[in-house]
Amino acid sequence: GAGVSQSPSNKVTEKGKDVELRCDPISGHTALYWYRQRLGQGLEFLIYFQGNSAPDKSGLPSDRFSAERTGESVSTLTIQRTQQEDSAVYLCASSLYPKGELFFGEGSRLTVL
Amino acid sequence: ELKVEQNPLFLSMQEGKNYTIYCNYSTTSDRLYWYRQDPGKSLESLFVLLSNGAVKQEGRLMASLDTKARLSTLHITAAVHDLSATYFCAVDTGGAGGTSYGKLTFGQGTILTVHP
C-alpha cells in the first residue's frame, strides 16, 4: 500500500486481556515509531526501531508493553494484562531514514472495559 | 524534562479573520514540526522548520521558528471552514544518548473551529 497501514482499526477488550496491534510501514522505510494518543491529548512516544539496531524503548510506560519488528517490515505492539488507562489510540509512523519526515498511520483505537 | 506547550488550546474563529497559534518548548532542538489532525484521522504533516528564522507558507497557513526564544508560531490568514481541525506542534529531541533520529515530543494540540 501507499501509506502506513495499521490493524485493527478498533479493538474493544476486557481488563486483564492481552492485545496485539500491528503496523505495516511504508515499503523501504527504515525507521518505525509507535506513539500513543489519549483522548484530547498530544502524542506520547513509546518506541523506535531502526533497521537491525537495538530499539529505543524509553517511552514504554510499563513492562506490560512490548514491541517487535523484524528487519524493516511489520511491527507488533503487545499490551499484556490491559488496564483501563491503556485506552487510547495507538499510532504507528515510519520514515525513510532516521531524521526523515514521519508518515503516520490512521491508528488503532483501543478501548479497555 | 522537555515541555512543549501550545497556546491557545481552543480557538474559535470567524471566517475571514486572522489568528496565531503559539508553540513554546523548553529545550534546544534542530527541528520543529506542525501537524494537522482531523477528527478520527491520522496526522498530516504541514511544515518542518529546520533553522532559526525559518518561515514556511502553504495557502492560508504560515509557520515560523525562533530557536533563541524556543518559540514557533502558526499564523492563519483569512480563515475558512476547511481549516477546522486540531493542530499540533512537535519538537524533535533526538533519541536516547544523543542518537540522531526523529523522536518527537508533541504539544497538547490546538482545536481550531472556523465558523461563518
mmCIF file of C-alpha atoms in Angstrom:
data_model
loop_
_atom_site.group_PDB
_atom_site.id
_atom_site.type_symbol
_atom_site.label_atom_id
_atom_site.label_comp_id
_atom_site.label_asym_id
_atom_site.label_seq_id
_atom_site.Cartn_x
_atom_site.Cartn_y
_atom_site.Cartn_z
ATOM 1 C CA GLY A 1 0.000 0.000 0.000
ATOM 2 C CA ALA A 2 0.960 3.622 -0.348
ATOM 3 C CA GLY A 3 0.763 4.564 3.322
ATOM 4 C CA VAL A 4 1.326 3.193 6.792
ATOM 5 C CA SER A 5 -1.258 0.525 7.496
ATOM 6 C CA GLN A 6 -2.449 -0.380 10.991
ATOM 7 C CA SER A 7 -4.749 -3.102 12.262
ATOM 8 C CA PRO A 8 -7.136 -3.494 13.862
ATOM 9 C CA SER A 9 -8.602 -0.029 13.474
ATOM 10 C CA ASN A 10 -10.737 -0.585 16.559
ATOM 11 C CA LYS A 11 -10.312 -3.016 19.414
ATOM 12 C CA VAL A 12 -12.506 -3.411 22.467
ATOM 13 C CA THR A 13 -11.195 -5.708 25.150
ATOM 14 C CA GLU A 14 -11.791 -6.602 28.740
ATOM 15 C CA LYS A 15 -9.465 -5.552 31.512
ATOM 16 C CA GLY A 16 -6.762 -8.142 32.035
ATOM 17 C CA LYS A 17 -6.705 -9.446 28.465
ATOM 18 C CA ASP A 18 -3.701 -9.197 26.168
ATOM 19 C CA VAL A 19 -3.912 -7.285 22.888
ATOM 20 C CA GLU A 20 -1.694 -7.151 19.840
ATOM 21 C CA LEU A 21 -1.601 -4.229 17.435
ATOM 22 C CA ARG A 22 0.004 -4.396 14.018
ATOM 23 C CA CYS A 23 1.784 -1.822 11.885
ATOM 24 C CA ASP A 24 2.836 -2.225 8.274
ATOM 25 C CA PRO A 25 5.179 0.658 7.374
ATOM 26 C CA ILE A 26 5.700 2.232 4.011
ATOM 27 C CA SER A 27 7.870 -0.051 1.913
ATOM 28 C CA GLY A 28 11.523 0.927 2.116
ATOM 29 C CA HIS A 29 11.159 2.992 5.280
ATOM 30 C CA THR A 30 13.896 2.027 7.701
ATOM 31 C CA ALA A 31 12.600 3.808 10.799
ATOM 32 C CA LEU A 32 9.398 2.889 12.620
ATOM 33 C CA TYR A 33 7.789 4.569 15.636
ATOM 34 C CA TRP A 34 4.888 3.814 17.959
ATOM 35 C CA TYR A 35 3.066 6.660 19.675
ATOM 36 C CA ARG A 36 0.066 6.734 21.979
ATOM 37 C CA GLN A 37 -2.638 9.392 21.924
ATOM 38 C CA ARG A 38 -5.002 9.597 24.845
ATOM 39 C CA LEU A 39 -8.318 11.339 24.381
ATOM 40 C CA GLY A 40 -7.877 15.070 23.925
ATOM 41 C CA GLN A 41 -4.109 14.955 24.320
ATOM 42 C CA GLY A 42 -0.997 15.075 22.234
ATOM 43 C CA LEU A 43 1.031 12.079 21.232
ATOM 44 C CA GLU A 44 3.384 10.259 23.590
ATOM 45 C CA PHE A 45 6.434 8.486 22.194
ATOM 46 C CA LEU A 46 6.550 4.767 23.008
ATOM 47 C CA ILE A 47 9.270 3.026 20.995
ATOM 48 C CA TYR A 48 11.527 3.457 17.958
ATOM 49 C CA PHE A 49 13.023 0.861 15.598
ATOM 50 C CA GLN A 50 15.786 1.470 13.080
ATOM 51 C CA GLY A 51 16.887 -1.405 10.888
ATOM 52 C CA ASN A 52 18.537 -4.103 12.947
ATOM 53 C CA SER A 53 19.703 -1.762 15.695
ATOM 54 C CA ALA A 54 18.505 -2.166 19.264
ATOM 55 C CA PRO A 55 15.203 -0.299 19.637
ATOM 56 C CA ASP A 56 14.768 2.756 21.827
ATOM 57 C CA LYS A 57 12.187 1.586 24.356
ATOM 58 C CA SER A 58 12.458 4.612 26.584
ATOM 59 C CA GLY A 59 8.818 5.631 26.140
ATOM 60 C CA LEU A 60 7.176 2.352 27.066
ATOM 61 C CA PRO A 61 5.058 3.108 30.162
ATOM 62 C CA SER A 62 5.413 -0.273 31.874
ATOM 63 C CA ASP A 63 6.709 -3.799 31.398
ATOM 64 C CA ARG A 64 3.244 -4.809 30.211
ATOM 65 C CA PHE A 65 4.107 -3.092 26.933
ATOM 66 C CA SER A 66 6.422 -4.662 24.381
ATOM 67 C CA ALA A 67 7.025 -4.350 20.666
ATOM 68 C CA GLU A 68 8.814 -6.274 17.983
ATOM 69 C CA ARG A 69 9.918 -5.598 14.456
ATOM 70 C CA THR A 70 11.572 -7.992 12.080
ATOM 71 C CA GLY A 71 14.090 -6.183 9.917
ATOM 72 C CA GLU A 72 12.408 -3.337 8.090
ATOM 73 C CA SER A 73 8.965 -4.885 7.920
ATOM 74 C CA VAL A 74 5.905 -5.272 10.076
ATOM 75 C CA SER A 75 5.893 -4.327 13.739
ATOM 76 C CA THR A 76 3.608 -5.538 16.505
ATOM 77 C CA LEU A 77 2.870 -3.746 19.768
ATOM 78 C CA THR A 78 1.688 -6.051 22.535
ATOM 79 C CA ILE A 79 -0.036 -4.926 25.700
ATOM 80 C CA GLN A 80 -0.380 -7.598 28.356
ATOM 81 C CA ARG A 81 -2.964 -7.602 31.135
ATOM 82 C CA THR A 82 -4.621 -4.489 29.790
ATOM 83 C CA GLN A 83 -5.826 -1.795 32.167
ATOM 84 C CA GLN A 84 -8.442 0.887 31.615
ATOM 85 C CA GLU A 85 -5.748 3.550 31.469
ATOM 86 C CA ASP A 86 -4.360 1.804 28.371
ATOM 87 C CA SER A 87 -7.405 3.009 26.425
ATOM 88 C CA ALA A 88 -6.066 5.276 23.693
ATOM 89 C CA VAL A 89 -5.305 5.476 20.007
ATOM 90 C CA TYR A 90 -2.007 3.814 19.173
ATOM 91 C CA LEU A 91 -0.361 5.415 16.180
ATOM 92 C CA CYS A 92 2.443 3.987 14.130
ATOM 93 C CA ALA A 93 4.702 6.086 11.930
ATOM 94 C CA SER A 94 7.555 5.325 9.575
ATOM 95 C CA SER A 95 10.236 7.387 7.915
ATOM 96 C CA LEU A 96 12.638 6.754 5.088
ATOM 97 C CA TYR A 97 15.677 7.424 7.256
ATOM 98 C CA PRO A 98 16.176 8.299 10.951
ATOM 99 C CA LYS A 99 15.770 12.074 10.608
ATOM 100 C CA GLY A 100 13.257 11.929 7.808
ATOM 101 C CA GLU A 101 9.671 13.100 7.801
ATOM 102 C CA LEU A 102 7.324 10.840 9.750
ATOM 103 C CA PHE A 103 4.298 9.406 7.982
ATOM 104 C CA PHE A 104 1.566 8.294 10.349
ATOM 105 C CA GLY A 105 -0.981 5.526 10.030
ATOM 106 C CA GLU A 106 -4.606 6.047 10.993
ATOM 107 C CA GLY A 107 -4.125 4.359 14.321
ATOM 108 C CA SER A 108 -5.631 1.538 16.325
ATOM 109 C CA ARG A 109 -8.247 2.694 18.815
ATOM 110 C CA LEU A 110 -8.079 0.532 21.938
ATOM 111 C CA THR A 111 -10.888 0.543 24.484
ATOM 112 C CA VAL A 112 -10.401 -1.423 27.691
ATOM 113 C CA LEU A 113 -13.635 -2.080 29.567
ATOM 114 C CA GLU B 1 12.055 17.093 31.125
ATOM 115 C CA LEU B 2 11.146 18.597 27.790
ATOM 116 C CA LYS B 3 7.885 20.501 27.726
ATOM 117 C CA VAL B 4 6.061 21.629 24.619
ATOM 118 C CA GLU B 5 3.186 23.992 25.278
ATOM 119 C CA GLN B 6 0.668 25.294 22.814
ATOM 120 C CA ASN B 7 -1.474 28.348 23.239
ATOM 121 C CA PRO B 8 -4.400 28.584 22.913
ATOM 122 C CA LEU B 9 -5.766 25.059 23.341
ATOM 123 C CA PHE B 10 -9.141 26.030 21.911
ATOM 124 C CA LEU B 11 -9.670 28.590 19.181
ATOM 125 C CA SER B 12 -12.984 29.602 17.710
ATOM 126 C CA MET B 13 -12.625 31.867 14.706
ATOM 127 C CA GLN B 14 -14.876 33.576 12.258
ATOM 128 C CA GLU B 15 -14.280 33.021 8.605
ATOM 129 C CA GLY B 16 -12.064 35.700 7.140
ATOM 130 C CA LYS B 17 -10.249 36.505 10.377
ATOM 131 C CA ASN B 18 -6.567 36.093 11.193
ATOM 132 C CA TYR B 19 -5.076 34.404 14.218
ATOM 133 C CA THR B 20 -1.864 32.887 15.558
ATOM 134 C CA ILE B 21 -1.185 29.672 17.453
ATOM 135 C CA TYR B 22 1.930 29.651 19.631
ATOM 136 C CA CYS B 23 4.215 26.770 20.473
ATOM 137 C CA ASN B 24 6.799 27.138 23.247
ATOM 138 C CA TYR B 25 9.348 24.460 24.054
ATOM 139 C CA SER B 26 11.817 24.099 26.870
ATOM 140 C CA THR B 27 14.987 22.646 25.310
ATOM 141 C CA THR B 28 17.121 23.093 22.231
ATOM 142 C CA SER B 29 16.092 21.261 19.102
ATOM 143 C CA ASP B 30 17.168 21.186 15.491
ATOM 144 C CA ARG B 31 13.721 20.858 14.017
ATOM 145 C CA LEU B 32 10.103 21.552 14.719
ATOM 146 C CA TYR B 33 7.018 20.162 13.024
ATOM 147 C CA TRP B 34 3.446 21.312 12.631
ATOM 148 C CA TYR B 35 0.766 18.680 12.062
ATOM 149 C CA ARG B 36 -2.934 18.795 11.340
ATOM 150 C CA GLN B 37 -5.352 16.149 12.610
ATOM 151 C CA ASP B 38 -8.978 15.839 11.506
ATOM 152 C CA PRO B 39 -11.396 14.010 13.844
ATOM 153 C CA GLY B 40 -10.846 10.259 13.745
ATOM 154 C CA LYS B 41 -7.996 10.626 11.298
ATOM 155 C CA SER B 42 -4.251 10.415 11.495
ATOM 156 C CA LEU B 43 -1.760 13.254 11.462
ATOM 157 C CA GLU B 44 -0.920 15.165 8.323
ATOM 158 C CA SER B 45 2.434 16.892 8.181
ATOM 159 C CA LEU B 46 2.126 20.608 7.417
ATOM 160 C CA PHE B 47 5.583 22.102 7.970
ATOM 161 C CA VAL B 48 9.091 21.177 9.016
ATOM 162 C CA LEU B 49 11.157 24.085 10.341
ATOM 163 C CA LEU B 50 14.887 23.458 10.481
ATOM 164 C CA SER B 51 16.650 26.648 11.459
ATOM 165 C CA ASN B 52 16.335 29.886 13.337
ATOM 166 C CA GLY B 53 14.251 32.386 11.405
ATOM 167 C CA ALA B 54 12.770 29.733 9.143
ATOM 168 C CA VAL B 55 9.435 30.696 7.648
ATOM 169 C CA LYS B 56 7.243 28.454 5.542
ATOM 170 C CA GLN B 57 3.889 29.147 3.945
ATOM 171 C CA GLU B 58 1.246 26.931 2.422
ATOM 172 C CA GLY B 59 -2.029 28.511 1.419
ATOM 173 C CA ARG B 60 -3.544 30.339 4.390
ATOM 174 C CA LEU B 61 -1.058 28.898 6.876
ATOM 175 C CA MET B 62 2.373 30.276 7.680
ATOM 176 C CA ALA B 63 4.786 28.831 10.228
ATOM 177 C CA SER B 64 7.888 30.412 11.706
ATOM 178 C CA LEU B 65 10.614 29.391 14.123
ATOM 179 C CA ASP B 66 12.675 31.378 16.612
ATOM 180 C CA THR B 67 15.140 28.932 18.159
ATOM 181 C CA LYS B 68 16.584 31.532 20.524
ATOM 182 C CA ALA B 69 13.173 32.181 22.049
ATOM 183 C CA ARG B 70 12.233 28.487 21.647
ATOM 184 C CA LEU B 71 9.042 29.598 20.010
ATOM 185 C CA SER B 72 7.201 28.657 16.864
ATOM 186 C CA THR B 73 4.063 30.268 15.522
ATOM 187 C CA LEU B 74 1.396 29.073 13.122
ATOM 188 C CA HIS B 75 -0.393 32.021 11.590
ATOM 189 C CA ILE B 76 -3.783 31.636 9.955
ATOM 190 C CA THR B 77 -4.794 34.207 7.383
ATOM 191 C CA ALA B 78 -8.415 34.773 6.331
ATOM 192 C CA ALA B 79 -9.639 31.558 7.913
ATOM 193 C CA VAL B 80 -12.041 29.266 6.069
ATOM 194 C CA HIS B 81 -14.175 26.428 7.412
ATOM 195 C CA ASP B 82 -11.925 23.773 5.855
ATOM 196 C CA LEU B 83 -9.172 24.761 8.272
ATOM 197 C CA SER B 84 -11.192 23.439 11.220
ATOM 198 C CA ALA B 85 -9.039 20.700 12.790
ATOM 199 C CA THR B 86 -6.623 20.077 15.645
ATOM 200 C CA TYR B 87 -3.131 21.462 15.124
ATOM 201 C CA PHE B 88 -0.090 20.041 16.872
ATOM 202 C CA CYS B 89 3.440 21.271 17.091
ATOM 203 C CA ALA B 90 6.138 18.693 17.768
ATOM 204 C CA VAL B 91 9.763 19.158 18.696
ATOM 205 C CA ASP B 92 12.453 16.746 17.575
ATOM 206 C CA THR B 93 14.568 15.960 20.592
ATOM 207 C CA GLY B 94 16.541 13.081 19.125
ATOM 208 C CA GLY B 95 16.941 9.740 20.758
ATOM 209 C CA ALA B 96 18.419 8.461 23.985
ATOM 210 C CA GLY B 97 22.110 9.151 24.471
ATOM 211 C CA GLY B 98 22.089 11.815 21.797
ATOM 212 C CA THR B 99 21.333 9.438 18.956
ATOM 213 C CA SER B 100 20.053 11.174 15.934
ATOM 214 C CA TYR B 101 16.546 10.264 14.951
ATOM 215 C CA GLY B 102 13.154 11.838 14.862
ATOM 216 C CA LYS B 103 11.866 11.279 18.382
ATOM 217 C CA LEU B 104 9.128 13.865 18.690
ATOM 218 C CA THR B 105 7.614 15.485 21.744
ATOM 219 C CA PHE B 106 4.168 16.866 20.990
ATOM 220 C CA GLY B 107 2.234 19.809 22.325
ATOM 221 C CA GLN B 108 -1.276 19.300 23.655
ATOM 222 C CA GLY B 109 -2.868 20.396 20.406
ATOM 223 C CA THR B 110 -4.998 23.410 19.485
ATOM 224 C CA ILE B 111 -8.576 22.674 18.473
ATOM 225 C CA LEU B 112 -9.489 25.183 15.797
ATOM 226 C CA THR B 113 -13.084 25.775 14.809
ATOM 227 C CA VAL B 114 -13.867 28.178 11.990
ATOM 228 C CA HIS B 115 -17.474 29.279 11.713
ATOM 229 C CA PRO B 116 -19.320 31.606 9.360
#
